[in-house]
């Protein structure tokens, strides 16, 4: 797969998430969510879920797990996705025949 495949998959998934996102929670997750909501004085459980996604995304990026999975599936990194070009395209390494 490639950067173009990743971009297409991200855009398709983003469109699929448009509108309401409803998920079923198990008892443990529900208890944890309500504890966080009470402790952090959040207005709604949705706010806690948003914070949790941000935190999970940030830790996945910082630990390199996101790049590992992107490289395994799409052969690109998150930085390459953000820039819209692969490292080889950035450096021009894909323009010249390799000895």
Short mmCIF file of C-alpha atoms in Angstrom, two decimals:
data_model
loop_
_atom_site.label_atom_id
_atom_site.label_comp_id
_atom_site.label_asym_id
_atom_site.label_seq_id
_atom_site.Cartn_x
_atom_site.Cartn_y
_atom_site.Cartn_z
CA UNK A 1 0.00 0.00 0.00
CA UNK A 2 1.07 3.60 -0.33
CA UNK A 3 0.60 7.15 0.85
CA UNK A 4 -2.29 7.53 -1.59
CA UNK A 5 -3.96 4.42 -0.11
CA UNK A 6 -3.55 5.80 3.42
CA UNK A 7 -4.99 9.17 2.41
CA UNK A 8 -7.98 7.50 0.75
CA UNK A 9 -8.59 5.27 3.79
CA UNK A 10 -8.37 8.23 6.21
CA UNK A 11 -10.78 10.30 4.14
CA UNK A 12 -13.26 7.42 3.81
CA UNK A 13 -13.15 6.66 7.53
CA UNK A 14 -13.56 10.36 8.38
CA UNK A 15 -16.66 10.50 6.20
CA UNK A 16 -18.02 7.36 7.86
CA UNK A 17 -17.65 8.98 11.29
CA UNK A 18 -19.70 12.00 10.23
CA UNK A 19 -22.76 12.32 12.43
CA UNK A 20 -23.45 10.47 15.61
CA UNK A 21 -21.01 7.89 16.85
CA UNK A 22 -22.61 5.49 19.28
CA UNK A 23 -20.74 2.71 21.04
CA UNK A 24 -21.75 0.14 23.60
CA UNK A 25 -19.70 0.19 26.79
CA UNK A 26 -18.99 -2.76 29.03
CA UNK A 27 -19.49 -2.35 32.79
CA UNK A 28 -15.81 -1.72 33.55
CA UNK A 29 -15.50 0.99 30.90
CA UNK A 30 -18.75 2.60 32.05
CA UNK A 31 -17.49 2.72 35.67
CA UNK A 32 -14.16 4.18 34.61
CA UNK A 33 -15.88 6.77 32.43
CA UNK A 34 -18.21 7.86 35.20
CA UNK A 35 -15.32 8.08 37.68
CA UNK A 36 -13.36 10.29 35.30
CA UNK A 37 -16.38 12.44 34.60
CA UNK A 38 -17.00 12.97 38.32
CA UNK A 39 -13.34 13.53 39.21
CA UNK A 40 -12.62 15.91 36.35
CA UNK A 41 -15.94 17.71 36.68
CA UNK A 42 -16.62 17.24 32.99
CA UNK A 43 -19.90 18.48 31.57
CA UNK A 44 -20.55 15.22 29.74
CA UNK A 45 -19.15 11.79 29.09
CA UNK A 46 -18.54 12.87 25.50
CA UNK A 47 -15.94 15.36 26.75
CA UNK A 48 -14.08 12.58 28.56
CA UNK A 49 -14.17 10.36 25.47
CA UNK A 50 -12.77 13.22 23.37
CA UNK A 51 -9.95 13.75 25.87
CA UNK A 52 -9.24 10.01 25.93
CA UNK A 53 -8.95 9.85 22.15
CA UNK A 54 -6.59 12.84 22.11
CA UNK A 55 -4.43 11.26 24.82
CA UNK A 56 -4.39 7.85 23.13
CA UNK A 57 -3.48 9.39 19.77
CA UNK A 58 -0.70 11.49 21.32
CA UNK A 59 0.81 8.54 23.18
CA UNK A 60 0.59 6.35 20.06
CA UNK A 61 2.46 8.99 18.04
CA UNK A 62 5.07 9.67 20.75
CA UNK A 63 5.90 6.00 21.34
CA UNK A 64 6.30 5.30 17.62
CA UNK A 65 3.47 2.77 17.56
CA UNK A 66 1.54 4.79 14.97
CA UNK A 67 4.55 4.89 12.65
CA UNK A 68 5.11 1.16 13.19
CA UNK A 69 1.55 0.32 12.15
CA UNK A 70 1.54 2.82 9.26
CA UNK A 71 4.87 1.49 7.98
CA UNK A 72 3.64 -2.10 8.28
CA UNK A 73 0.40 -1.46 6.41
CA UNK A 74 1.04 1.51 4.11
CA UNK A 75 4.86 1.75 4.00
CA UNK A 76 4.75 5.39 5.17
CA UNK A 77 5.16 7.27 8.46
CA UNK A 78 2.87 9.83 10.08
CA UNK A 79 5.28 12.62 9.11
CA UNK A 80 5.16 11.46 5.50
CA UNK A 81 1.36 11.46 5.66
CA UNK A 82 1.33 15.00 7.09
CA UNK A 83 3.71 16.29 4.43
CA UNK A 84 1.90 14.49 1.62
CA UNK A 85 5.05 12.88 0.29
CA UNK A 86 7.32 10.01 1.19
CA UNK A 87 10.86 10.46 2.48
CA UNK A 88 12.22 9.32 -0.88
CA UNK A 89 10.09 11.94 -2.65
CA UNK A 90 11.29 14.63 -0.21
CA UNK A 91 14.96 13.81 -0.74
CA UNK A 92 14.71 13.07 -4.44
CA UNK A 93 16.01 9.53 -3.92
CA UNK A 94 13.19 8.11 -6.06
CA UNK A 95 14.16 10.27 -9.06
CA UNK A 96 17.52 8.74 -9.83
CA UNK A 97 18.43 5.15 -10.64
CA UNK A 98 20.14 3.47 -7.72
CA UNK A 99 23.53 1.86 -8.40
#
